[in-house]
């Protein structure tokens, strides 16, 4: 809210939080990057560093592009749902089977392929739509035409055709849909963990491969206070002090 990310996410007058804990996740990543950089430097210098990672500063970086746009142009960029489009088609449409689908046509070839697929020869023949900028500036009248054509077709039929033609598209999926997504469900795509009560759950693996192998580790979720004794013992506390600390944890639980 403080950096402008919520303002940029929702329409005018309706600032919205991002649909995930993006700031916390990115803050953790920058923390990891900072630690790794300090460790690499320590190998060379033998000296450590004091590090600080702030959620405000992290979120500030997420809106850097919008800040720089204002700095260079002198105008505050509108929220993302109201941005001036840079492509002829880059929108969400309803299909005949009442599903939502994102479709993009960002190049001349994709525009032509999309119009031919949807039978929109009138757009291809329109003298005022022969250049990319003309297609962008005419979105107010062309997008409703594209929307009607897409609304007359089934989502599976469209997906198959878009795939063959190289037209960017995607169904509007829910997080729960990921558990039936072929790519997510590939070997190593999910990591399995267990809660202290015994219930298991699956979560995405780390988003990178190492030597072609997906890192699926992560471990089970520890119980509250599970490692208190080991941690305090490593710090030199005696059994009595550790027992008091563990009692405080149990009361808090």
Short mmCIF file of C-alpha atoms in Angstrom, two decimals:
data_model
loop_
_atom_site.label_atom_id
_atom_site.label_comp_id
_atom_site.label_asym_id
_atom_site.label_seq_id
_atom_site.Cartn_x
_atom_site.Cartn_y
_atom_site.Cartn_z
CA UNK A 1 0.00 0.00 0.00
CA UNK A 2 2.83 2.41 0.87
CA UNK A 3 4.91 1.90 -2.27
CA UNK A 4 2.14 2.10 -4.88
CA UNK A 5 2.02 -1.62 -5.71
CA UNK A 6 -1.61 -1.91 -4.57
CA UNK A 7 -2.48 1.22 -6.55
CA UNK A 8 -0.93 -0.26 -9.69
CA UNK A 9 -2.65 -3.63 -9.22
CA UNK A 10 -6.29 -2.57 -8.91
CA UNK A 11 -8.43 -0.30 -11.08
CA UNK A 12 -8.69 3.41 -10.24
CA UNK A 13 -10.20 3.87 -6.80
CA UNK A 14 -9.85 0.18 -5.92
CA UNK A 15 -6.27 -0.54 -4.83
CA UNK A 16 -5.77 -4.29 -4.44
CA UNK A 17 -3.16 -6.41 -2.74
CA UNK A 18 -1.27 -8.70 -5.10
CA UNK A 19 -2.76 -12.21 -5.36
CA UNK A 20 0.08 -13.88 -3.45
CA UNK A 21 2.50 -13.10 -0.63
CA UNK A 22 4.81 -11.66 -3.28
CA UNK A 23 6.51 -9.13 -1.02
CA UNK A 24 7.35 -11.72 1.64
CA UNK A 25 8.61 -14.22 -0.94
CA UNK A 26 10.73 -11.63 -2.74
CA UNK A 27 12.04 -10.32 0.57
CA UNK A 28 13.20 -13.83 1.44
CA UNK A 29 14.88 -14.20 -1.93
CA UNK A 30 16.76 -10.90 -1.58
CA UNK A 31 17.78 -12.00 1.91
CA UNK A 32 19.20 -15.23 0.48
CA UNK A 33 20.97 -13.36 -2.32
CA UNK A 34 22.54 -10.98 0.21
CA UNK A 35 23.77 -13.81 2.41
CA UNK A 36 25.25 -15.69 -0.55
CA UNK A 37 27.01 -12.55 -1.77
CA UNK A 38 28.44 -11.90 1.70
CA UNK A 39 29.65 -15.50 1.99
CA UNK A 40 31.37 -15.32 -1.40
CA UNK A 41 33.04 -12.06 -0.40
CA UNK A 42 34.15 -13.54 2.91
CA UNK A 43 36.03 -16.25 1.04
CA UNK A 44 38.11 -13.52 -0.58
CA UNK A 45 38.46 -11.05 2.32
CA UNK A 46 37.96 -13.14 5.44
CA UNK A 47 35.51 -10.53 6.72
CA UNK A 48 31.77 -10.78 7.25
CA UNK A 49 29.00 -8.28 6.65
CA UNK A 50 25.98 -7.00 8.57
CA UNK A 51 22.94 -7.41 6.31
CA UNK A 52 19.48 -5.87 6.40
CA UNK A 53 16.58 -6.69 4.06
CA UNK A 54 13.46 -4.52 4.33
CA UNK A 55 10.01 -5.40 3.04
CA UNK A 56 9.34 -1.76 2.14
CA UNK A 57 12.54 -1.50 0.11
CA UNK A 58 11.83 -4.84 -1.52
CA UNK A 59 8.34 -3.75 -2.54
CA UNK A 60 9.78 -0.47 -3.76
CA UNK A 61 11.89 -2.40 -6.27
CA UNK A 62 8.74 -4.14 -7.53
CA UNK A 63 7.32 -0.76 -8.62
CA UNK A 64 10.64 0.59 -9.93
CA UNK A 65 9.46 0.49 -13.56
CA UNK A 66 6.49 2.72 -12.74
CA UNK A 67 8.62 5.14 -10.72
CA UNK A 68 11.10 5.47 -13.58
CA UNK A 69 8.27 6.03 -16.06
CA UNK A 70 7.09 8.97 -13.95
CA UNK A 71 10.67 10.23 -13.59
CA UNK A 72 11.21 10.23 -17.36
CA UNK A 73 7.76 11.27 -18.58
CA UNK A 74 6.44 13.40 -15.73
CA UNK A 75 3.08 11.64 -15.61
CA UNK A 76 1.90 9.08 -13.09
CA UNK A 77 1.29 5.76 -14.88
CA UNK A 78 -2.29 4.47 -14.63
CA UNK A 79 -3.02 1.19 -12.84
CA UNK A 80 -2.20 -1.96 -14.78
CA UNK A 81 -5.86 -2.77 -15.64
CA UNK A 82 -6.07 0.62 -17.38
CA UNK A 83 -2.67 0.75 -19.04
CA UNK A 84 -2.30 1.89 -22.62
CA UNK A 85 -1.84 -1.30 -24.60
CA UNK A 86 1.25 -1.97 -26.67
CA UNK A 87 -0.26 -4.91 -28.56
CA UNK A 88 -3.26 -5.36 -30.87
CA UNK A 89 -4.69 -8.19 -28.73
CA UNK A 90 -3.68 -8.93 -25.14
CA UNK A 91 -6.91 -9.65 -23.33
CA UNK A 92 -9.12 -12.13 -21.49
CA UNK A 93 -12.11 -13.50 -23.38
CA UNK A 94 -15.11 -15.73 -22.66
CA UNK A 95 -15.50 -18.92 -24.71
CA UNK A 96 -18.64 -20.75 -25.79
CA UNK A 97 -18.30 -23.25 -22.93
CA UNK A 98 -18.23 -20.39 -20.40
CA UNK A 99 -14.52 -20.55 -19.69
CA UNK A 100 -12.16 -17.60 -19.61
CA UNK A 101 -9.06 -17.57 -21.78
CA UNK A 102 -6.23 -15.11 -22.23
CA UNK A 103 -5.27 -14.55 -25.86
CA UNK A 104 -2.42 -12.44 -27.20
CA UNK A 105 -1.45 -11.26 -30.67
CA UNK A 106 1.65 -9.12 -30.29
CA UNK A 107 3.27 -9.48 -33.71
CA UNK A 108 2.08 -8.97 -37.28
CA UNK A 109 2.22 -12.72 -37.86
CA UNK A 110 0.15 -13.48 -34.78
CA UNK A 111 -2.43 -10.82 -35.70
CA UNK A 112 -2.82 -12.32 -39.17
CA UNK A 113 -2.98 -15.90 -37.87
CA UNK A 114 -5.57 -14.99 -35.23
CA UNK A 115 -7.81 -13.14 -37.70
CA UNK A 116 -7.65 -16.01 -40.19
CA UNK A 117 -8.40 -18.59 -37.52
CA UNK A 118 -11.43 -16.64 -36.29
CA UNK A 119 -12.66 -15.88 -39.80
CA UNK A 120 -12.17 -12.15 -39.40
CA UNK A 121 -11.22 -11.41 -42.99
CA UNK A 122 -12.80 -7.98 -42.70
CA UNK A 123 -10.10 -6.96 -40.22
CA UNK A 124 -7.33 -8.23 -42.48
CA UNK A 125 -8.79 -6.32 -45.42
CA UNK A 126 -9.44 -3.10 -43.48
CA UNK A 127 -7.16 -0.35 -44.89
CA UNK A 128 -6.99 1.22 -41.44
CA UNK A 129 -5.56 -1.93 -39.83
CA UNK A 130 -2.54 -2.67 -41.98
CA UNK A 131 0.09 -1.35 -39.57
CA UNK A 132 0.76 -2.51 -36.02
CA UNK A 133 0.18 0.92 -34.48
CA UNK A 134 -3.11 1.21 -36.39
CA UNK A 135 -4.18 -2.14 -34.94
CA UNK A 136 -3.29 -0.96 -31.43
CA UNK A 137 -5.08 2.37 -31.76
CA UNK A 138 -8.19 0.64 -33.13
CA UNK A 139 -8.57 -1.71 -30.15
CA UNK A 140 -11.83 -0.06 -29.08
CA UNK A 141 -13.53 -1.38 -32.20
CA UNK A 142 -11.52 -4.54 -32.94
CA UNK A 143 -11.50 -6.20 -29.52
CA UNK A 144 -15.32 -6.54 -29.37
CA UNK A 145 -15.20 -8.21 -32.80
CA UNK A 146 -12.50 -10.62 -31.63
CA UNK A 147 -14.46 -11.26 -28.42
CA UNK A 148 -17.61 -12.24 -30.32
CA UNK A 149 -15.65 -14.63 -32.53
CA UNK A 150 -13.96 -16.30 -29.57
CA UNK A 151 -17.27 -16.52 -27.70
CA UNK A 152 -18.64 -18.72 -30.49
CA UNK A 153 -15.92 -21.37 -30.06
CA UNK A 154 -15.13 -24.02 -27.48
CA UNK A 155 -12.06 -23.54 -25.28
CA UNK A 156 -10.45 -26.89 -26.17
CA UNK A 157 -10.89 -26.20 -29.90
CA UNK A 158 -9.28 -22.78 -29.48
CA UNK A 159 -6.41 -24.09 -27.36
CA UNK A 160 -5.52 -26.74 -29.93
CA UNK A 161 -5.59 -24.20 -32.76
CA UNK A 162 -3.61 -21.58 -30.84
CA UNK A 163 -0.97 -24.17 -29.96
CA UNK A 164 -0.48 -25.12 -33.61
CA UNK A 165 -0.33 -21.50 -34.77
CA UNK A 166 1.99 -20.26 -32.03
CA UNK A 167 -0.53 -17.75 -30.69
CA UNK A 168 0.02 -16.93 -27.00
CA UNK A 169 -2.91 -18.15 -24.90
CA UNK A 170 -3.77 -19.57 -21.52
CA UNK A 171 -6.85 -20.66 -19.65
CA UNK A 172 -7.50 -18.62 -16.52
CA UNK A 173 -6.55 -21.24 -13.96
CA UNK A 174 -7.10 -21.44 -10.21
CA UNK A 175 -4.32 -22.54 -7.85
CA UNK A 176 -6.19 -25.81 -7.27
CA UNK A 177 -6.00 -26.51 -11.02
CA UNK A 178 -2.24 -26.86 -10.71
CA UNK A 179 -2.66 -30.28 -9.11
CA UNK A 180 -3.93 -31.58 -12.46
CA UNK A 181 -1.58 -29.61 -14.69
CA UNK A 182 0.69 -31.99 -16.68
CA UNK A 183 3.80 -29.84 -16.25
CA UNK A 184 3.29 -29.35 -12.52
CA UNK A 185 2.63 -33.07 -12.08
CA UNK A 186 5.79 -34.12 -13.95
CA UNK A 187 8.36 -36.09 -11.91
CA UNK A 188 9.86 -33.69 -9.39
CA UNK A 189 7.32 -30.93 -10.01
CA UNK A 190 5.88 -31.19 -6.51
CA UNK A 191 7.57 -31.79 -3.17
CA UNK A 192 5.74 -33.74 -0.48
CA UNK A 193 5.93 -32.70 3.17
CA UNK A 194 4.21 -33.69 6.38
CA UNK A 195 2.69 -31.66 9.21
CA UNK A 196 3.44 -32.53 12.87
CA UNK A 197 -0.06 -34.03 13.15
CA UNK A 198 0.77 -36.46 10.34
CA UNK A 199 -1.17 -34.85 7.51
CA UNK A 200 0.81 -34.64 4.27
CA UNK A 201 0.66 -31.97 1.58
CA UNK A 202 2.28 -31.21 -1.77
CA UNK A 203 3.85 -27.90 -2.71
CA UNK A 204 5.80 -26.70 -5.77
CA UNK A 205 9.46 -27.63 -5.92
CA UNK A 206 12.11 -24.93 -6.24
CA UNK A 207 11.76 -23.26 -9.66
CA UNK A 208 15.11 -24.32 -11.11
CA UNK A 209 17.05 -27.43 -12.08
CA UNK A 210 20.60 -28.33 -11.06
CA UNK A 211 22.35 -30.50 -13.62
CA UNK A 212 18.94 -31.37 -15.00
CA UNK A 213 17.53 -32.40 -11.61
CA UNK A 214 14.63 -30.60 -9.90
CA UNK A 215 15.31 -29.91 -6.22
CA UNK A 216 12.32 -31.39 -4.44
CA UNK A 217 13.58 -31.27 -0.86
CA UNK A 218 12.13 -29.04 1.81
CA UNK A 219 11.54 -31.37 4.70
CA UNK A 220 8.60 -31.86 7.02
CA UNK A 221 7.17 -29.00 9.06
CA UNK A 222 8.64 -29.16 12.58
CA UNK A 223 6.42 -29.10 15.62
CA UNK A 224 6.39 -25.95 17.74
CA UNK A 225 9.48 -26.05 19.96
CA UNK A 226 10.79 -29.25 18.39
CA UNK A 227 14.33 -27.91 18.08
CA UNK A 228 14.37 -25.62 21.13
CA UNK A 229 16.57 -27.92 23.20
CA UNK A 230 19.14 -28.46 20.48
CA UNK A 231 19.35 -24.75 19.60
CA UNK A 232 19.64 -23.53 23.19
CA UNK A 233 22.09 -26.31 24.04
CA UNK A 234 24.34 -25.24 21.19
CA UNK A 235 24.34 -21.75 22.71
CA UNK A 236 25.64 -23.07 26.02
CA UNK A 237 22.46 -23.05 28.15
CA UNK A 238 22.20 -25.72 30.84
CA UNK A 239 19.38 -28.24 31.21
CA UNK A 240 17.48 -26.12 33.75
CA UNK A 241 17.43 -23.03 31.52
CA UNK A 242 16.44 -25.13 28.51
CA UNK A 243 13.60 -26.70 30.50
CA UNK A 244 12.24 -23.28 31.47
CA UNK A 245 12.40 -22.13 27.85
CA UNK A 246 10.60 -25.23 26.66
CA UNK A 247 7.91 -24.71 29.30
CA UNK A 248 7.36 -21.18 28.03
CA UNK A 249 6.93 -22.52 24.48
CA UNK A 250 4.35 -25.06 25.64
CA UNK A 251 2.37 -22.35 27.48
CA UNK A 252 2.42 -20.15 24.38
CA UNK A 253 1.09 -23.03 22.28
#
